[in-house]
Amino acid sequence: MTTIGLIGAGHVGSQVARLAVAHGYDVVISNSRGPETLSALVAELGSKARAATSVDAAKDGDIVVVTVPLKNYRDVTIDPLAGKIVIDTDNYYPQRDGHIAELDNESTTTSELLQAHLPTSKVVKAFNHIYAAELTTHGQPAGTENRRALAIAGDDSEAKAVVSRLLDQFGFDTVDAGPLKEGWRIQRDTPGYGPRRTAEELRKDLAVAKRYGDK
Ligand SMILES: NC(=O)c1ccc[n+]([C@@H]2O[C@H](COP(=O)([O-])OP(=O)(O)OC[C@H]3O[C@@H](n4cnc5c(N)ncnc54)[C@H](OP(=O)(O)O)[C@@H]3O)[C@@H](O)[C@H]2O)c1
């Protein structure tokens, strides 16, 4: 059985935890303030969930979701995540995260920053362009007509295949946006960021996305 570790248990982390438990996974949730502050969420999630420190969530997760404000990505523990699939939901909001020069000059992307921080982990960008609330309301069974699609990006094809299967279980089609360096195609202010899209629509959105410097 796969355990999903969550580093961050806010809007997105709590929703991914709900989806994971609903689909039979064990979850270990964590935040910055400590496991004792997560007792209400653990009680809601039931016996398949427990709270831990973020280091223990990283250690115990077979797959680990990093879902923190981007400004805190450097706090994410490194060694326990070695070799693991790490799903990155983070987005860059300068008003929240402060200015990050490499993102402002578009020499890198948010998930590439996390990948550089976690050099031996297999970072897959996912869940970044859907409103947290919709994670538990927009999923539909595989094969449903006009099913919602979510984009992923990553440099490891096996890791992307694992995340695609997870998304399928959670109720979503997957569109592969390519390697991490293409993740900007689904960043804030691109056409696919936010609205409900089928796979076909999302592919078109990714194709016409423009970087800030090209707008
Ligand atoms: N909200 C959305 O609809 C949405 C959708 C897609 C993607 N995103 C992106 O996903 C990320 C998370 O968004 P969110 O809305 O879920 O944020 P949020 O509600 O503010 O939750 C952030 C979580 O991260 C935890 N955290 C912060 N610093 C940490 C650290 N150093 N170590 C461990 N945990 C830490 C917080 O714990 P404490 O509360 O204890 O500090 C909290 O549980 C952001 O980058 C956001 O842009 C958001």
PDB file of C-alpha atoms and ligand atoms in Angstrom:
ATOM      1  CA  MET A   1       0.000   0.000   0.000  1.00  0.00           C
ATOM      2  CA  THR A   2       1.241   3.444  -0.892  1.00  0.00           C
ATOM      3  CA  THR A   3       1.525   6.101   1.778  1.00  0.00           C
ATOM      4  CA  ILE A   4       1.232   9.693   0.661  1.00  0.00           C
ATOM      5  CA  GLY A   5       3.155  12.217   2.710  1.00  0.00           C
ATOM      6  CA  LEU A   6       2.051  15.821   2.713  1.00  0.00           C
ATOM      7  CA  ILE A   7       4.330  18.725   3.474  1.00  0.00           C
ATOM      8  CA  GLY A   8       1.723  21.419   3.882  1.00  0.00           C
ATOM      9  CA  ALA A   9      -1.826  20.774   5.053  1.00  0.00           C
ATOM     10  CA  GLY A  10      -3.569  23.997   4.071  1.00  0.00           C
ATOM     11  CA  HIS A  11      -6.092  24.507   1.277  1.00  0.00           C
ATOM     12  CA  VAL A  12      -4.408  22.155  -1.178  1.00  0.00           C
ATOM     13  CA  GLY A  13      -2.712  19.746   1.230  1.00  0.00           C
ATOM     14  CA  SER A  14      -5.899  19.018   3.146  1.00  0.00           C
ATOM     15  CA  GLN A  15      -7.791  18.426  -0.100  1.00  0.00           C
ATOM     16  CA  VAL A  16      -5.164  16.076  -1.520  1.00  0.00           C
ATOM     17  CA  ALA A  17      -5.239  14.240   1.805  1.00  0.00           C
ATOM     18  CA  ARG A  18      -9.045  13.899   1.537  1.00  0.00           C
ATOM     19  CA  LEU A  19      -8.764  12.543  -1.994  1.00  0.00           C
ATOM     20  CA  ALA A  20      -5.979  10.147  -1.025  1.00  0.00           C
ATOM     21  CA  VAL A  21      -7.896   8.725   1.945  1.00  0.00           C
ATOM     22  CA  ALA A  22     -11.066   8.448  -0.127  1.00  0.00           C
ATOM     23  CA  HIS A  23      -9.119   6.334  -2.619  1.00  0.00           C
ATOM     24  CA  GLY A  24      -7.617   4.005  -0.053  1.00  0.00           C
ATOM     25  CA  TYR A  25      -4.226   5.552   0.620  1.00  0.00           C
ATOM     26  CA  ASP A  26      -2.659   6.103   3.995  1.00  0.00           C
ATOM     27  CA  VAL A  27      -1.631   9.725   4.524  1.00  0.00           C
ATOM     28  CA  VAL A  28       0.857  11.436   6.799  1.00  0.00           C
ATOM     29  CA  ILE A  29       0.141  15.143   6.996  1.00  0.00           C
ATOM     30  CA  SER A  30       2.403  17.903   8.256  1.00  0.00           C
ATOM     31  CA  ASN A  31       2.628  21.659   8.469  1.00  0.00           C
ATOM     32  CA  SER A  32       5.016  24.246   9.882  1.00  0.00           C
ATOM     33  CA  ARG A  33       3.469  24.482  13.355  1.00  0.00           C
ATOM     34  CA  GLY A  34       3.598  20.848  14.366  1.00  0.00           C
ATOM     35  CA  PRO A  35       1.408  17.729  14.335  1.00  0.00           C
ATOM     36  CA  GLU A  36      -0.627  18.745  17.383  1.00  0.00           C
ATOM     37  CA  THR A  37      -2.151  21.576  15.329  1.00  0.00           C
ATOM     38  CA  LEU A  38      -3.559  19.070  12.818  1.00  0.00           C
ATOM     39  CA  SER A  39      -5.746  17.054  15.177  1.00  0.00           C
ATOM     40  CA  ALA A  40      -9.039  18.300  13.701  1.00  0.00           C
ATOM     41  CA  LEU A  41      -8.010  17.334  10.171  1.00  0.00           C
ATOM     42  CA  VAL A  42      -6.734  13.933  11.328  1.00  0.00           C
ATOM     43  CA  ALA A  43     -10.034  13.339  13.133  1.00  0.00           C
ATOM     44  CA  GLU A  44     -11.932  14.227   9.978  1.00  0.00           C
ATOM     45  CA  LEU A  45      -9.761  12.003   7.773  1.00  0.00           C
ATOM     46  CA  GLY A  46     -10.057   9.007  10.059  1.00  0.00           C
ATOM     47  CA  SER A  47      -7.891   5.997  10.752  1.00  0.00           C
ATOM     48  CA  LYS A  48      -5.912   6.131   7.506  1.00  0.00           C
ATOM     49  CA  ALA A  49      -4.444   9.513   8.449  1.00  0.00           C
ATOM     50  CA  ARG A  50      -1.934  10.696  11.002  1.00  0.00           C
ATOM     51  CA  ALA A  51      -0.038  13.897  11.598  1.00  0.00           C
ATOM     52  CA  ALA A  52       3.733  14.110  11.910  1.00  0.00           C
ATOM     53  CA  THR A  53       6.583  16.535  11.552  1.00  0.00           C
ATOM     54  CA  SER A  54       7.372  17.467   7.962  1.00  0.00           C
ATOM     55  CA  VAL A  55      10.579  15.414   8.177  1.00  0.00           C
ATOM     56  CA  ASP A  56       8.588  12.348   9.212  1.00  0.00           C
ATOM     57  CA  ALA A  57       5.968  12.966   6.520  1.00  0.00           C
ATOM     58  CA  ALA A  58       8.846  13.023   4.037  1.00  0.00           C
ATOM     59  CA  LYS A  59      10.363   9.847   5.509  1.00  0.00           C
ATOM     60  CA  ASP A  60       7.110   7.908   5.692  1.00  0.00           C
ATOM     61  CA  GLY A  61       5.619   8.930   2.362  1.00  0.00           C
ATOM     62  CA  ASP A  62       6.227   6.697  -0.644  1.00  0.00           C
ATOM     63  CA  ILE A  63       5.041   9.682  -2.662  1.00  0.00           C
ATOM     64  CA  VAL A  64       5.335  13.113  -1.049  1.00  0.00           C
ATOM     65  CA  VAL A  65       3.353  16.217  -1.951  1.00  0.00           C
ATOM     66  CA  VAL A  66       5.018  19.585  -1.320  1.00  0.00           C
ATOM     67  CA  THR A  67       2.267  22.146  -0.988  1.00  0.00           C
ATOM     68  CA  VAL A  68       3.608  25.159   0.890  1.00  0.00           C
ATOM     69  CA  PRO A  69       3.872  28.840   0.017  1.00  0.00           C
ATOM     70  CA  LEU A  70       6.691  28.938  -2.528  1.00  0.00           C
ATOM     71  CA  LYS A  71       8.761  31.282  -0.342  1.00  0.00           C
ATOM     72  CA  ASN A  72       9.268  28.333   2.031  1.00  0.00           C
ATOM     73  CA  TYR A  73      10.417  25.717  -0.483  1.00  0.00           C
ATOM     74  CA  ARG A  74      13.976  25.793   0.846  1.00  0.00           C
ATOM     75  CA  ASP A  75      12.699  24.551   4.218  1.00  0.00           C
ATOM     76  CA  VAL A  76      11.666  21.242   2.637  1.00  0.00           C
ATOM     77  CA  THR A  77      13.813  18.437   4.029  1.00  0.00           C
ATOM     78  CA  ILE A  78      16.177  16.947   1.446  1.00  0.00           C
ATOM     79  CA  ASP A  79      17.640  13.579   2.482  1.00  0.00           C
ATOM     80  CA  PRO A  80      14.376  11.751   3.349  1.00  0.00           C
ATOM     81  CA  LEU A  81      13.075  12.630  -0.114  1.00  0.00           C
ATOM     82  CA  ALA A  82      16.068  11.180  -1.977  1.00  0.00           C
ATOM     83  CA  GLY A  83      14.909   9.054  -4.915  1.00  0.00           C
ATOM     84  CA  LYS A  84      11.227   9.641  -4.202  1.00  0.00           C
ATOM     85  CA  ILE A  85       8.476  11.060  -6.354  1.00  0.00           C
ATOM     86  CA  VAL A  86       7.737  14.558  -5.052  1.00  0.00           C
ATOM     87  CA  ILE A  87       4.602  16.257  -6.330  1.00  0.00           C
ATOM     88  CA  ASP A  88       4.937  20.032  -6.395  1.00  0.00           C
ATOM     89  CA  THR A  89       1.750  22.134  -6.271  1.00  0.00           C
ATOM     90  CA  ASP A  90       3.449  25.470  -5.657  1.00  0.00           C
ATOM     91  CA  ASN A  91       2.884  28.704  -7.541  1.00  0.00           C
ATOM     92  CA  TYR A  92       4.737  32.002  -7.478  1.00  0.00           C
ATOM     93  CA  TYR A  93       2.913  35.011  -6.074  1.00  0.00           C
ATOM     94  CA  PRO A  94       5.480  37.780  -5.490  1.00  0.00           C
ATOM     95  CA  GLN A  95       3.120  39.647  -3.167  1.00  0.00           C
ATOM     96  CA  ARG A  96       3.078  36.553  -0.912  1.00  0.00           C
ATOM     97  CA  ASP A  97       6.446  34.994  -1.676  1.00  0.00           C
ATOM     98  CA  GLY A  98       8.586  38.103  -2.152  1.00  0.00           C
ATOM     99  CA  HIS A  99      10.528  38.528  -5.381  1.00  0.00           C
ATOM    100  CA  ILE A 100      12.614  35.603  -6.593  1.00  0.00           C
ATOM    101  CA  ALA A 101      15.035  36.939  -9.230  1.00  0.00           C
ATOM    102  CA  GLU A 102      15.292  33.717 -11.301  1.00  0.00           C
ATOM    103  CA  LEU A 103      11.518  33.623 -11.637  1.00  0.00           C
ATOM    104  CA  ASP A 104      11.200  37.332 -12.363  1.00  0.00           C
ATOM    105  CA  ASN A 105      13.746  37.049 -15.187  1.00  0.00           C
ATOM    106  CA  GLU A 106      12.188  33.745 -16.304  1.00  0.00           C
ATOM    107  CA  SER A 107      15.519  31.906 -16.310  1.00  0.00           C
ATOM    108  CA  THR A 108      13.835  29.061 -14.432  1.00  0.00           C
ATOM    109  CA  THR A 109      10.422  27.867 -13.257  1.00  0.00           C
ATOM    110  CA  THR A 110       8.953  27.159  -9.840  1.00  0.00           C
ATOM    111  CA  SER A 111       9.204  23.376 -10.049  1.00  0.00           C
ATOM    112  CA  GLU A 112      12.768  23.575 -11.368  1.00  0.00           C
ATOM    113  CA  LEU A 113      13.632  25.511  -8.201  1.00  0.00           C
ATOM    114  CA  LEU A 114      12.221  22.682  -6.081  1.00  0.00           C
ATOM    115  CA  GLN A 115      14.004  20.092  -8.253  1.00  0.00           C
ATOM    116  CA  ALA A 116      17.301  21.955  -7.755  1.00  0.00           C
ATOM    117  CA  HIS A 117      16.664  21.956  -4.006  1.00  0.00           C
ATOM    118  CA  LEU A 118      15.889  18.190  -4.097  1.00  0.00           C
ATOM    119  CA  PRO A 119      18.462  17.022  -6.655  1.00  0.00           C
ATOM    120  CA  THR A 120      17.870  13.280  -6.366  1.00  0.00           C
ATOM    121  CA  SER A 121      14.088  13.406  -6.023  1.00  0.00           C
ATOM    122  CA  LYS A 122      11.767  13.009  -8.997  1.00  0.00           C
ATOM    123  CA  VAL A 123       9.780  16.224  -8.960  1.00  0.00           C
ATOM    124  CA  VAL A 124       6.480  16.256 -10.826  1.00  0.00           C
ATOM    125  CA  LYS A 125       4.483  19.467 -11.081  1.00  0.00           C
ATOM    126  CA  ALA A 126       0.777  18.770 -10.516  1.00  0.00           C
ATOM    127  CA  PHE A 127      -2.360  20.190  -8.877  1.00  0.00           C
ATOM    128  CA  ASN A 128      -1.056  23.740  -9.287  1.00  0.00           C
ATOM    129  CA  HIS A 129      -3.772  25.127 -11.567  1.00  0.00           C
ATOM    130  CA  ILE A 130      -6.968  23.869  -9.963  1.00  0.00           C
ATOM    131  CA  TYR A 131      -8.664  25.677  -7.082  1.00  0.00           C
ATOM    132  CA  ALA A 132      -8.232  23.642  -3.946  1.00  0.00           C
ATOM    133  CA  ALA A 133     -11.991  23.336  -3.363  1.00  0.00           C
ATOM    134  CA  GLU A 134     -12.487  21.828  -6.813  1.00  0.00           C
ATOM    135  CA  LEU A 135     -10.123  18.944  -6.106  1.00  0.00           C
ATOM    136  CA  THR A 136     -12.874  17.119  -4.252  1.00  0.00           C
ATOM    137  CA  THR A 137     -15.807  18.295  -6.386  1.00  0.00           C
ATOM    138  CA  HIS A 138     -14.603  18.154 -10.017  1.00  0.00           C
ATOM    139  CA  GLY A 139     -13.287  14.598 -10.185  1.00  0.00           C
ATOM    140  CA  GLN A 140     -15.209  12.107 -12.353  1.00  0.00           C
ATOM    141  CA  PRO A 141     -14.689   8.437 -13.213  1.00  0.00           C
ATOM    142  CA  ALA A 142     -12.338   7.548 -16.068  1.00  0.00           C
ATOM    143  CA  GLY A 143     -14.093   7.608 -19.409  1.00  0.00           C
ATOM    144  CA  THR A 144     -16.626  10.300 -18.424  1.00  0.00           C
ATOM    145  CA  GLU A 145     -17.273  12.569 -21.387  1.00  0.00           C
ATOM    146  CA  ASN A 146     -15.634  15.983 -21.021  1.00  0.00           C
ATOM    147  CA  ARG A 147     -13.798  14.911 -17.893  1.00  0.00           C
ATOM    148  CA  ARG A 148     -11.622  17.611 -16.375  1.00  0.00           C
ATOM    149  CA  ALA A 149      -7.911  17.352 -17.132  1.00  0.00           C
ATOM    150  CA  LEU A 150      -4.946  18.469 -15.068  1.00  0.00           C
ATOM    151  CA  ALA A 151      -1.485  19.237 -16.396  1.00  0.00           C
ATOM    152  CA  ILE A 152       1.695  17.667 -15.146  1.00  0.00           C
ATOM    153  CA  ALA A 153       5.327  18.403 -15.941  1.00  0.00           C
ATOM    154  CA  GLY A 154       8.435  16.514 -14.979  1.00  0.00           C
ATOM    155  CA  ASP A 155      11.780  15.176 -16.106  1.00  0.00           C
ATOM    156  CA  ASP A 156      11.237  11.535 -15.102  1.00  0.00           C
ATOM    157  CA  SER A 157       8.781   9.674 -17.311  1.00  0.00           C
ATOM    158  CA  GLU A 158       8.160   6.841 -14.827  1.00  0.00           C
ATOM    159  CA  ALA A 159       7.372   9.343 -12.082  1.00  0.00           C
ATOM    160  CA  LYS A 160       4.979  11.122 -14.429  1.00  0.00           C
ATOM    161  CA  ALA A 161       3.267   7.812 -15.214  1.00  0.00           C
ATOM    162  CA  VAL A 162       2.773   7.175 -11.481  1.00  0.00           C
ATOM    163  CA  VAL A 163       1.329  10.657 -10.966  1.00  0.00           C
ATOM    164  CA  SER A 164      -0.955  10.247 -14.006  1.00  0.00           C
ATOM    165  CA  ARG A 165      -2.360   7.061 -12.483  1.00  0.00           C
ATOM    166  CA  LEU A 166      -2.911   8.882  -9.205  1.00  0.00           C
ATOM    167  CA  LEU A 167      -4.730  11.707 -10.976  1.00  0.00           C
ATOM    168  CA  ASP A 168      -6.853   9.176 -12.834  1.00  0.00           C
ATOM    169  CA  GLN A 169      -7.829   7.548  -9.527  1.00  0.00           C
ATOM    170  CA  PHE A 170      -8.623  10.978  -8.112  1.00  0.00           C
ATOM    171  CA  GLY A 171     -10.964  11.673 -11.029  1.00  0.00           C
ATOM    172  CA  PHE A 172      -8.953  13.611 -13.583  1.00  0.00           C
ATOM    173  CA  ASP A 173      -7.427  13.103 -17.012  1.00  0.00           C
ATOM    174  CA  THR A 174      -3.796  14.110 -17.359  1.00  0.00           C
ATOM    175  CA  VAL A 175      -2.098  16.279 -19.960  1.00  0.00           C
ATOM    176  CA  ASP A 176       1.675  16.048 -20.027  1.00  0.00           C
ATOM    177  CA  ALA A 177       3.116  19.532 -20.496  1.00  0.00           C
ATOM    178  CA  GLY A 178       6.617  18.107 -20.956  1.00  0.00           C
ATOM    179  CA  PRO A 179       9.725  18.496 -18.814  1.00  0.00           C
ATOM    180  CA  LEU A 180       9.845  20.733 -15.752  1.00  0.00           C
ATOM    181  CA  LYS A 181      11.248  23.591 -17.808  1.00  0.00           C
ATOM    182  CA  GLU A 182       7.910  23.711 -19.661  1.00  0.00           C
ATOM    183  CA  GLY A 183       5.994  24.116 -16.406  1.00  0.00           C
ATOM    184  CA  TRP A 184       5.643  27.858 -17.043  1.00  0.00           C
ATOM    185  CA  ARG A 185       2.943  26.933 -19.587  1.00  0.00           C
ATOM    186  CA  ILE A 186       0.556  26.351 -16.688  1.00  0.00           C
ATOM    187  CA  GLN A 187       1.764  29.068 -14.332  1.00  0.00           C
ATOM    188  CA  ARG A 188      -0.294  31.986 -13.017  1.00  0.00           C
ATOM    189  CA  ASP A 189      -1.720  34.196 -15.820  1.00  0.00           C
ATOM    190  CA  THR A 190      -1.690  31.490 -18.498  1.00  0.00           C
ATOM    191  CA  PRO A 191      -4.980  30.430 -20.169  1.00  0.00           C
ATOM    192  CA  GLY A 192      -5.094  27.011 -18.490  1.00  0.00           C
ATOM    193  CA  TYR A 193      -4.495  28.337 -14.982  1.00  0.00           C
ATOM    194  CA  GLY A 194      -7.753  28.060 -13.055  1.00  0.00           C
ATOM    195  CA  PRO A 195     -10.604  27.213 -15.409  1.00  0.00           C
ATOM    196  CA  ARG A 196     -12.095  23.768 -15.855  1.00  0.00           C
ATOM    197  CA  ARG A 197     -10.606  22.265 -19.002  1.00  0.00           C
ATOM    198  CA  THR A 198     -10.901  18.961 -20.825  1.00  0.00           C
ATOM    199  CA  ALA A 199      -7.687  17.349 -22.041  1.00  0.00           C
ATOM    200  CA  GLU A 200      -8.179  18.716 -25.536  1.00  0.00           C
ATOM    201  CA  GLU A 201      -8.826  22.238 -24.269  1.00  0.00           C
ATOM    202  CA  LEU A 202      -5.901  22.097 -21.890  1.00  0.00           C
ATOM    203  CA  ARG A 203      -3.523  20.975 -24.648  1.00  0.00           C
ATOM    204  CA  LYS A 204      -4.567  24.038 -26.654  1.00  0.00           C
ATOM    205  CA  ASP A 205      -4.077  26.291 -23.618  1.00  0.00           C
ATOM    206  CA  LEU A 206      -0.579  24.932 -23.063  1.00  0.00           C
ATOM    207  CA  ALA A 207       0.293  25.435 -26.735  1.00  0.00           C
ATOM    208  CA  VAL A 208      -0.728  29.103 -26.799  1.00  0.00           C
ATOM    209  CA  ALA A 209       0.652  30.049 -23.360  1.00  0.00           C
ATOM    210  CA  LYS A 210       3.122  32.930 -23.363  1.00  0.00           C
ATOM    211  CA  ARG A 211       5.884  33.768 -20.936  1.00  0.00           C
ATOM    212  CA  TYR A 212       5.643  37.181 -19.289  1.00  0.00           C
ATOM    213  CA  GLY A 213       8.548  38.474 -21.374  1.00  0.00           C
ATOM    214  CA  ASP A 214       6.767  37.557 -24.612  1.00  0.00           C
ATOM    215  CA  LYS A 215       3.433  39.171 -23.768  1.00  0.00           C
TER     216      LYS A 215
HETATM  217  N1  LIG B   1      -5.249  27.554  -2.693  1.00  0.00           N
HETATM  218  C1  LIG B   1      -5.387  27.070  -3.926  1.00  0.00           C
HETATM  219  O1  LIG B   1      -6.523  26.984  -4.470  1.00  0.00           O
HETATM  220  C2  LIG B   1      -4.170  26.585  -4.673  1.00  0.00           C
HETATM  221  C3  LIG B   1      -4.384  25.815  -5.820  1.00  0.00           C
HETATM  222  C4  LIG B   1      -3.286  25.269  -6.483  1.00  0.00           C
HETATM  223  C5  LIG B   1      -1.993  25.528  -6.033  1.00  0.00           C
HETATM  224  N2  LIG B   1      -1.802  26.313  -4.933  1.00  0.00           N
HETATM  225  C6  LIG B   1      -0.406  26.516  -4.480  1.00  0.00           C
HETATM  226  O2  LIG B   1      -0.108  25.435  -3.587  1.00  0.00           O
HETATM  227  C7  LIG B   1       0.699  25.910  -2.499  1.00  0.00           C
HETATM  228  C8  LIG B   1      -0.083  25.738  -1.200  1.00  0.00           C
HETATM  229  O3  LIG B   1      -1.240  26.535  -1.295  1.00  0.00           O
HETATM  230  P1  LIG B   1      -2.358  26.538  -0.159  1.00  0.00           P
HETATM  231  O4  LIG B   1      -3.435  27.419  -0.661  1.00  0.00           O
HETATM  232  O5  LIG B   1      -2.664  25.159   0.250  1.00  0.00           O
HETATM  233  O6  LIG B   1      -1.594  27.279   1.020  1.00  0.00           O
HETATM  234  P2  LIG B   1      -2.052  27.418   2.541  1.00  0.00           P
HETATM  235  O7  LIG B   1      -3.512  27.159   2.668  1.00  0.00           O
HETATM  236  O8  LIG B   1      -1.499  28.722   3.017  1.00  0.00           O
HETATM  237  O9  LIG B   1      -1.292  26.232   3.273  1.00  0.00           O
HETATM  238  C9  LIG B   1       0.100  26.178   3.308  1.00  0.00           C
HETATM  239  C10 LIG B   1       0.495  25.020   4.156  1.00  0.00           C
HETATM  240  O10 LIG B   1       1.927  24.907   4.110  1.00  0.00           O
HETATM  241  C11 LIG B   1       2.379  24.758   5.453  1.00  0.00           C
HETATM  242  N3  LIG B   1       3.747  25.225   5.528  1.00  0.00           N
HETATM  243  C12 LIG B   1       4.221  26.470   5.350  1.00  0.00           C
HETATM  244  N4  LIG B   1       5.546  26.491   5.490  1.00  0.00           N
HETATM  245  C13 LIG B   1       5.912  25.225   5.777  1.00  0.00           C
HETATM  246  C14 LIG B   1       7.133  24.607   6.055  1.00  0.00           C
HETATM  247  N5  LIG B   1       8.274  25.327   6.052  1.00  0.00           N
HETATM  248  N6  LIG B   1       7.158  23.288   6.320  1.00  0.00           N
HETATM  249  C15 LIG B   1       6.013  22.563   6.366  1.00  0.00           C
HETATM  250  N7  LIG B   1       4.806  23.095   6.096  1.00  0.00           N
HETATM  251  C16 LIG B   1       4.769  24.409   5.809  1.00  0.00           C
HETATM  252  C17 LIG B   1       1.421  25.572   6.285  1.00  0.00           C
HETATM  253  O11 LIG B   1       1.524  25.187   7.620  1.00  0.00           O
HETATM  254  P3  LIG B   1       1.201  26.250   8.792  1.00  0.00           P
HETATM  255  O12 LIG B   1      -0.216  26.638   8.604  1.00  0.00           O
HETATM  256  O13 LIG B   1       1.461  25.454  10.043  1.00  0.00           O
HETATM  257  O14 LIG B   1       2.165  27.383   8.605  1.00  0.00           O
HETATM  258  C18 LIG B   1       0.110  25.154   5.635  1.00  0.00           C
HETATM  259  O15 LIG B   1      -0.314  23.907   6.126  1.00  0.00           O
HETATM  260  C19 LIG B   1       0.991  27.375  -2.805  1.00  0.00           C
HETATM  261  O16 LIG B   1       2.238  27.473  -3.459  1.00  0.00           O
HETATM  262  C20 LIG B   1      -0.155  27.781  -3.729  1.00  0.00           C
HETATM  263  O17 LIG B   1       0.209  28.856  -4.579  1.00  0.00           O
HETATM  264  C21 LIG B   1      -2.869  26.825  -4.236  1.00  0.00           C
END
